[in-house]
mmCIF file of C-alpha atoms in Angstrom:
data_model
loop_
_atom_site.group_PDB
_atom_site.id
_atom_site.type_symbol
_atom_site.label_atom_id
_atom_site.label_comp_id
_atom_site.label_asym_id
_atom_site.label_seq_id
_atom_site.Cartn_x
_atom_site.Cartn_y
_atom_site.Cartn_z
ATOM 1 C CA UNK A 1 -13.068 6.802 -21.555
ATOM 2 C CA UNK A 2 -12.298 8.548 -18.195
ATOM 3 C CA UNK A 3 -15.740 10.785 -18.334
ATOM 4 C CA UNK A 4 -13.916 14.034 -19.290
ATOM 5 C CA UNK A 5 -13.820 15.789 -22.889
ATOM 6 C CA UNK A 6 -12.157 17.978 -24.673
ATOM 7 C CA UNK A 7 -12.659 19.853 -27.600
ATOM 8 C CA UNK A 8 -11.412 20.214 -29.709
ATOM 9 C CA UNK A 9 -8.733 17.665 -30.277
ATOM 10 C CA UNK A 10 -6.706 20.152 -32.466
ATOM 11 C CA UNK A 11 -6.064 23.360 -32.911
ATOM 12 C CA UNK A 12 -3.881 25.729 -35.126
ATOM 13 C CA UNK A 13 -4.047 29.688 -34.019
ATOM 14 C CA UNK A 14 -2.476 32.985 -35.457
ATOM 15 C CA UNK A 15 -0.657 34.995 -33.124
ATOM 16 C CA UNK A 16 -3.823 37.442 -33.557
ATOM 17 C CA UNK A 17 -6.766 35.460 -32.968
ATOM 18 C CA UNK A 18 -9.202 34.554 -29.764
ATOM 19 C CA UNK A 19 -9.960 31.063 -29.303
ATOM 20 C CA UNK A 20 -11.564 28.942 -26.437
ATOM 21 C CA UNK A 21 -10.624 25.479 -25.400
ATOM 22 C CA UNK A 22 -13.505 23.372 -23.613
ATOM 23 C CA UNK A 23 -13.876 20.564 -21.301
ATOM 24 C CA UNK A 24 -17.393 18.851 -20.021
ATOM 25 C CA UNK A 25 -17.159 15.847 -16.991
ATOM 26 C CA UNK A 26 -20.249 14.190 -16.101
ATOM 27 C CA UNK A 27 -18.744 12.416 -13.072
ATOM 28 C CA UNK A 28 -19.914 14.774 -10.073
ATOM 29 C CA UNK A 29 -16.883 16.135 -9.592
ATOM 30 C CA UNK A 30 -16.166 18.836 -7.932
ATOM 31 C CA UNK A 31 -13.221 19.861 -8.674
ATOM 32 C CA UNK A 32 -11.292 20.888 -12.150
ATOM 33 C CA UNK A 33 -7.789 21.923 -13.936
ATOM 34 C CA UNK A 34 -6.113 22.863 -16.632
ATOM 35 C CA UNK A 35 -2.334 21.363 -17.229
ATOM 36 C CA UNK A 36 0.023 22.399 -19.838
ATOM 37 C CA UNK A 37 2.367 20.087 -21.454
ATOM 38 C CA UNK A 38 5.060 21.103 -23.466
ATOM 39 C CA UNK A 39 7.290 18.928 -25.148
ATOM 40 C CA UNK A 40 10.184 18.155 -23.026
ATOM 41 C CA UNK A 41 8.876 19.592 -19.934
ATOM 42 C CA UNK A 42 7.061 18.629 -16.593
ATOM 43 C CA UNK A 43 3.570 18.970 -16.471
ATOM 44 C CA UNK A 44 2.751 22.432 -15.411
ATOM 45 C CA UNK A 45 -0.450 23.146 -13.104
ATOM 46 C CA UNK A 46 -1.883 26.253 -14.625
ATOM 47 C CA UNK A 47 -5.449 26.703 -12.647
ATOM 48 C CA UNK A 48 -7.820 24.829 -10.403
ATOM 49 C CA UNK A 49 -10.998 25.677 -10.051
ATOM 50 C CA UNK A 50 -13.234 24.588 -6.866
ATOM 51 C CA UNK A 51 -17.093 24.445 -6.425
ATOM 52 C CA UNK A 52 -16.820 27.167 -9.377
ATOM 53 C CA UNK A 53 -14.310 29.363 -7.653
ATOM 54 C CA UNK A 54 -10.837 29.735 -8.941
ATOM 55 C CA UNK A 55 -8.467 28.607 -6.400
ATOM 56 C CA UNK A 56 -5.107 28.409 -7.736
ATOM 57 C CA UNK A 57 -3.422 30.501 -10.659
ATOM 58 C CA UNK A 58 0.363 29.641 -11.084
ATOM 59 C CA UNK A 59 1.226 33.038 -12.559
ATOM 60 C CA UNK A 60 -0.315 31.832 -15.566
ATOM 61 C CA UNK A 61 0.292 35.047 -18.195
ATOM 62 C CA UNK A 62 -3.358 37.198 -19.047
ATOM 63 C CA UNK A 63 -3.797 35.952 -22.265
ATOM 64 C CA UNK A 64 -4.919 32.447 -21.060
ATOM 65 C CA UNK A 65 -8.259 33.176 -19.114
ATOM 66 C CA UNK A 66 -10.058 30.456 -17.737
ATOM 67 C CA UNK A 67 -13.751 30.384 -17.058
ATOM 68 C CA UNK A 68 -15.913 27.874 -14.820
ATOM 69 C CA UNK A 69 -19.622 28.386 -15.428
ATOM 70 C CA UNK A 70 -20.558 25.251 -13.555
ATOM 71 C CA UNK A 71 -19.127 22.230 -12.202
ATOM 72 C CA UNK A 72 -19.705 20.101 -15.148
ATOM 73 C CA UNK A 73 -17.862 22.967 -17.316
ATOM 74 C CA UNK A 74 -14.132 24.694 -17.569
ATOM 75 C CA UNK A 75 -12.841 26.759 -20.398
ATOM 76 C CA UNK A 76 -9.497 27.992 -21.168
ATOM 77 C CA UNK A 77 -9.567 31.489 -23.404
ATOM 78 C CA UNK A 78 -7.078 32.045 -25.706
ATOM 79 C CA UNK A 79 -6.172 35.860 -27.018
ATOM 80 C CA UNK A 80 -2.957 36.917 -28.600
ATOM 81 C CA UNK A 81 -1.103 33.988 -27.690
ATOM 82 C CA UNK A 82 2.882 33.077 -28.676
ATOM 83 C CA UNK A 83 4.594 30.488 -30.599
ATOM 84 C CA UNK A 84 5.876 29.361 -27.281
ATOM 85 C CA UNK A 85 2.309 28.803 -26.024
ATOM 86 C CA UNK A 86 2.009 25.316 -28.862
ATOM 87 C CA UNK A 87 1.734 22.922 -26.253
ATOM 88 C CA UNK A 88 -1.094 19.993 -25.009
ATOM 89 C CA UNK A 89 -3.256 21.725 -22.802
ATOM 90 C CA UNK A 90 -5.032 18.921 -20.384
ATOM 91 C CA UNK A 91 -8.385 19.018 -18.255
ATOM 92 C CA UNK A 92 -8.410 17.224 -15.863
ATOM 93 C CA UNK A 93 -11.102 16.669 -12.523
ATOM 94 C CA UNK A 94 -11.551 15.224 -9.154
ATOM 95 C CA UNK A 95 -14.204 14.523 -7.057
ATOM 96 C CA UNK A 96 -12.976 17.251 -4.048
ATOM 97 C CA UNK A 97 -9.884 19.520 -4.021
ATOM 98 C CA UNK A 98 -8.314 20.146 -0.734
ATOM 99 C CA UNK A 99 -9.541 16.742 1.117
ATOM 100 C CA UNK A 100 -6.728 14.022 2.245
ATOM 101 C CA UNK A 101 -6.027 11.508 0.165
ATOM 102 C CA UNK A 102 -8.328 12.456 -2.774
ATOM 103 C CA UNK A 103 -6.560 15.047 -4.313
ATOM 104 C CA UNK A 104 -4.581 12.288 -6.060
ATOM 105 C CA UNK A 105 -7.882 10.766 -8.054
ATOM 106 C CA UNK A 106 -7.122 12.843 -10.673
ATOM 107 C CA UNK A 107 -9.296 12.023 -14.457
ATOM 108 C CA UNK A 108 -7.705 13.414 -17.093
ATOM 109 C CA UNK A 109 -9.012 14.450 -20.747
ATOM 110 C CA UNK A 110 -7.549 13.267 -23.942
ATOM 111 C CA UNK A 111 -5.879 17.060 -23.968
ATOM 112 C CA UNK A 112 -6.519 19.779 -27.158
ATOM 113 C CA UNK A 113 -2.951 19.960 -29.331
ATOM 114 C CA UNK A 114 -2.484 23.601 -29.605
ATOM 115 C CA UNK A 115 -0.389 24.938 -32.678
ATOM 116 C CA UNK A 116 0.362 28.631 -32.498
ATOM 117 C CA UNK A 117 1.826 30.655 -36.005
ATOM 118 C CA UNK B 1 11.017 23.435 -3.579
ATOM 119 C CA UNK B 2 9.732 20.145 -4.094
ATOM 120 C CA UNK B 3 10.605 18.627 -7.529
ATOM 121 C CA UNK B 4 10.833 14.944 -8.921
ATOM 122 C CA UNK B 5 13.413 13.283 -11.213
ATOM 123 C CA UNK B 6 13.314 10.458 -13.747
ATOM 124 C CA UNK B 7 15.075 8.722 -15.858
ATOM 125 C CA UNK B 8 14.960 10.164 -19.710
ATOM 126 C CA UNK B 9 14.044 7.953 -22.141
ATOM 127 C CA UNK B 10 13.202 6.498 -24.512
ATOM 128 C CA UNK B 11 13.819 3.634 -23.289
ATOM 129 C CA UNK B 12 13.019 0.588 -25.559
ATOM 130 C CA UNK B 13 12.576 -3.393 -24.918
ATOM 131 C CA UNK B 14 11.905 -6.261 -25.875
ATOM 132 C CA UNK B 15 8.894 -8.246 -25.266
ATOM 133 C CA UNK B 16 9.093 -10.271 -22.004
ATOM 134 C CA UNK B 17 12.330 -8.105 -20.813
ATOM 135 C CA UNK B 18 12.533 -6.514 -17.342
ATOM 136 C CA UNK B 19 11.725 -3.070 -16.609
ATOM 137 C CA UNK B 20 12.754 -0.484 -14.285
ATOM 138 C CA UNK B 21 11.908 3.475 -14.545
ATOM 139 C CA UNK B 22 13.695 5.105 -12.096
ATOM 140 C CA UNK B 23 12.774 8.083 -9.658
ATOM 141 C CA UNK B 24 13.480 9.974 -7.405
ATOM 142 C CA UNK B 25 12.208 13.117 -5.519
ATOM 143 C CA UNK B 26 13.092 16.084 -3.325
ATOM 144 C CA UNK B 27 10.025 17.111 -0.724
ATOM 145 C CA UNK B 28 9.804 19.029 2.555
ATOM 146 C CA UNK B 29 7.228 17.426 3.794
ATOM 147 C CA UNK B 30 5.313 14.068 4.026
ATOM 148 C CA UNK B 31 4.360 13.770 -0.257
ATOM 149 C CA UNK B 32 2.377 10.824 -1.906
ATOM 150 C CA UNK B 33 3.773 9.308 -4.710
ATOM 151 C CA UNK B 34 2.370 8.198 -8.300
ATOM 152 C CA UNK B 35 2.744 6.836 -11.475
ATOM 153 C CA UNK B 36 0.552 8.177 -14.237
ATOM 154 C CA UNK B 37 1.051 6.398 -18.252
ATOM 155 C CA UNK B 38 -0.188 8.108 -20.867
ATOM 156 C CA UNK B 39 -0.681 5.704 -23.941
ATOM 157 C CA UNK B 40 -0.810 7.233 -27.462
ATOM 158 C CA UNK B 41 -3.402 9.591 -28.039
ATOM 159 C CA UNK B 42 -4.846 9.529 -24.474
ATOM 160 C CA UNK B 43 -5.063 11.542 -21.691
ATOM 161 C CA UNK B 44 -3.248 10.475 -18.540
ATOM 162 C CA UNK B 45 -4.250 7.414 -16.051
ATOM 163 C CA UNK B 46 -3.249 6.773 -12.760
ATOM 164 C CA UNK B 47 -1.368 3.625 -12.701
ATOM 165 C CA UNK B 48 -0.155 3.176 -9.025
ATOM 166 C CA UNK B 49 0.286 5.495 -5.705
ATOM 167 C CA UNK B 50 1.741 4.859 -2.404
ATOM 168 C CA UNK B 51 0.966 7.152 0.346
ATOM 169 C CA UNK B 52 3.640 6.711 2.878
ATOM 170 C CA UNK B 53 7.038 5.209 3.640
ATOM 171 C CA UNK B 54 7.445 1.525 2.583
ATOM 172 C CA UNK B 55 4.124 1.606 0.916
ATOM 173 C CA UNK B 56 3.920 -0.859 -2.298
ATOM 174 C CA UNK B 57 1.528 0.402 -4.919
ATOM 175 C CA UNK B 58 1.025 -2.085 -7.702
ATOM 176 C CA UNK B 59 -0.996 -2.446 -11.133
ATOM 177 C CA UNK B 60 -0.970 -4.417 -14.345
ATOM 178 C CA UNK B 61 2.054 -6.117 -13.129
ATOM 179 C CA UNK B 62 3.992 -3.210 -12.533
ATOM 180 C CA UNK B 63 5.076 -2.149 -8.914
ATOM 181 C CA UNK B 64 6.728 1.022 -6.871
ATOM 182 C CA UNK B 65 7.911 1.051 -3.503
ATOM 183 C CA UNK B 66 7.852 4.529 -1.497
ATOM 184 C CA UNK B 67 11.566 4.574 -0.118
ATOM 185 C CA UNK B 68 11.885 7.502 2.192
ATOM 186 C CA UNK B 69 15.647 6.424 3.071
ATOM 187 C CA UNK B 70 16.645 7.136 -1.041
ATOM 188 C CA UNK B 71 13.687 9.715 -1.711
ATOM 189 C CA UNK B 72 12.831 7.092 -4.513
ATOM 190 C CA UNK B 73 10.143 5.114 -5.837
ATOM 191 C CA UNK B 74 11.498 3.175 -9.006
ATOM 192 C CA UNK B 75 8.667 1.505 -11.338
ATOM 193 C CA UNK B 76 9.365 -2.112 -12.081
ATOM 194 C CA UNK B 77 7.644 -4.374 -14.478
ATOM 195 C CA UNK B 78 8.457 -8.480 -14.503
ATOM 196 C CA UNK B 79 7.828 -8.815 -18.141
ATOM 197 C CA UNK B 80 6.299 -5.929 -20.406
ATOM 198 C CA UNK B 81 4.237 -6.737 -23.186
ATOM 199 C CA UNK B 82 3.979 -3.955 -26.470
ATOM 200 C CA UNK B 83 0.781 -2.525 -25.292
ATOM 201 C CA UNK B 84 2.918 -1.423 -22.167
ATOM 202 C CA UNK B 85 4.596 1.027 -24.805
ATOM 203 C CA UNK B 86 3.438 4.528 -23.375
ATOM 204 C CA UNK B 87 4.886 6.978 -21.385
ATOM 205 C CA UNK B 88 5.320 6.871 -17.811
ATOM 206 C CA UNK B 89 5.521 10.041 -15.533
ATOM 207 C CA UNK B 90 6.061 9.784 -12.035
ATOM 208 C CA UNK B 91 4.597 12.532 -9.774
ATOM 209 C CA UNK B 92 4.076 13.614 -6.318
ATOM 210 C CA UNK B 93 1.556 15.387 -3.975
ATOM 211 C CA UNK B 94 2.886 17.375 -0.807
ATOM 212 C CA UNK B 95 1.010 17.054 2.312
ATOM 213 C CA UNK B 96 0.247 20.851 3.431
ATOM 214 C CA UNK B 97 1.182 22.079 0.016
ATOM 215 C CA UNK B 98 -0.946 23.153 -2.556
ATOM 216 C CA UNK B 99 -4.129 21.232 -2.714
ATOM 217 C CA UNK B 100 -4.275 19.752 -5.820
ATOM 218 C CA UNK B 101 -1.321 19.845 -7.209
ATOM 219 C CA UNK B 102 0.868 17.240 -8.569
ATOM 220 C CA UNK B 103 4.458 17.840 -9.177
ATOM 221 C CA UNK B 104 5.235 16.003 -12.008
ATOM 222 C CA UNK B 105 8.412 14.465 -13.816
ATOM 223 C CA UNK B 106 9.385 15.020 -17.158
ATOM 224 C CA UNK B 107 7.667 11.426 -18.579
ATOM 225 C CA UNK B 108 9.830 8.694 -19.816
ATOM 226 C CA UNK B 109 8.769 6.915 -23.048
ATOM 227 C CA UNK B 110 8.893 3.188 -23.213
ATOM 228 C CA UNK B 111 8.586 1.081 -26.537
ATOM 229 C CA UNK B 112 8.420 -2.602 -26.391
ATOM 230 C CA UNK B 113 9.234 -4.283 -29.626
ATOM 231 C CA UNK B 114 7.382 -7.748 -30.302
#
């Protein structure tokens, strides 16, 4: 148990619908992100988020939209996605972003498996 | 821009056998290196990191050394057991870059056979 979750575990979408993934850490951190990792492929960076304000976007395409209410919180919004979108999408946190040598304490979540039709 | 390369897998063992996962990486700058696993079902754990040239980072009996002459930093394992069987991406943070962000390999799956 690294202290981050993610729901859900699983999750098959149509081409047409709106879905949300979440992910909760109760360590204090500061500090979240969401990876994508598709079979075959590095791990791709796809947002960081920073004392609630979104720092980084990797030219992620508009129909993922993420949302950071609070520290403790990150969502990922789903709308009109692509077959090529099925992938493992990973939270992950850390206790700063941007200070020396913490940026590698990552904790990652189990991931959601995302199935698009 | 920066990238990292490793081995493709799977590679599978026997119990006891000797392991090496090999790496290397292209940076402009000054980057820390890593080893993440990812067992079955899980999310991924940091294993080992080394910070700067010549650096050893060990865990769980394995081991990577941060050669800066042959951008590398090879994982190495004495004896691996079957709950070693996971896989293994190595990754690297630049210094200067872009806070927070790992460059990661492509993963390399190990399976140890009893």
């Amino acid at each position: 148990e690294t202290g981050v979750t993610q729901t859900p575990r699983h999750l098959v979408m149509g081409m047409t619908n709106k879905k949300s993934l979440k992910c909760e850490q109760h360590l204090g951190h500061n500090a979240m992100y969401w990876y994508k990792q598709s079979a075959k492929k590095p791990l791709e960076l796809m947002f960081v988020y920073s004392l609630e304000e979104r720092v980084e976007n990797n030219s992620v395409p508009s129909r993922f939209s993420p949302e950071c209410p609070n520290s403790s919180h990150l969502f990922l919004h789903l709308h009109t996605l692509q077959p090529e979108d099925s992938a493992l999408y990973l939270c992950a946190s850390s206790q700063d972003q941007g200070l020396a040598g913490l940026y590698e304490k990552l904790f990652f979540g189990s991931g959601t498996q995302l199935s698009v039709l | 821009g920066d990238s990292v390369t490793q081995m493709e897998g799977p590679v599978t063992l026997s119990e006891e056998a000797f392991l090496t996962i090999n790496c290397t990486y292209t940076a402009t700058g000054y980057p820390s290196l890593f080893w993440y696993v990812q067992y079955p079902g899980e999310g991924l754990q940091l294993l080992l990191k080394a910070t700067k040239a010549d650096d050893k980072g060990s865990n769980k009996g394995f081991e990577a050394t941060y050669r800066k002459e042959t951008t590398s930093f090879h994982l190495e394992k004495g004896s691996v057991q079957v709950s070693d069987s996971a896989v293994y991406f190595c990754a690297l943070s630049e210094c200067g870059g872009s806070q927070g962000n790992l460059i990661f390999g492509k993963g390399t799956k190990l399976s140890v056979k009893p």
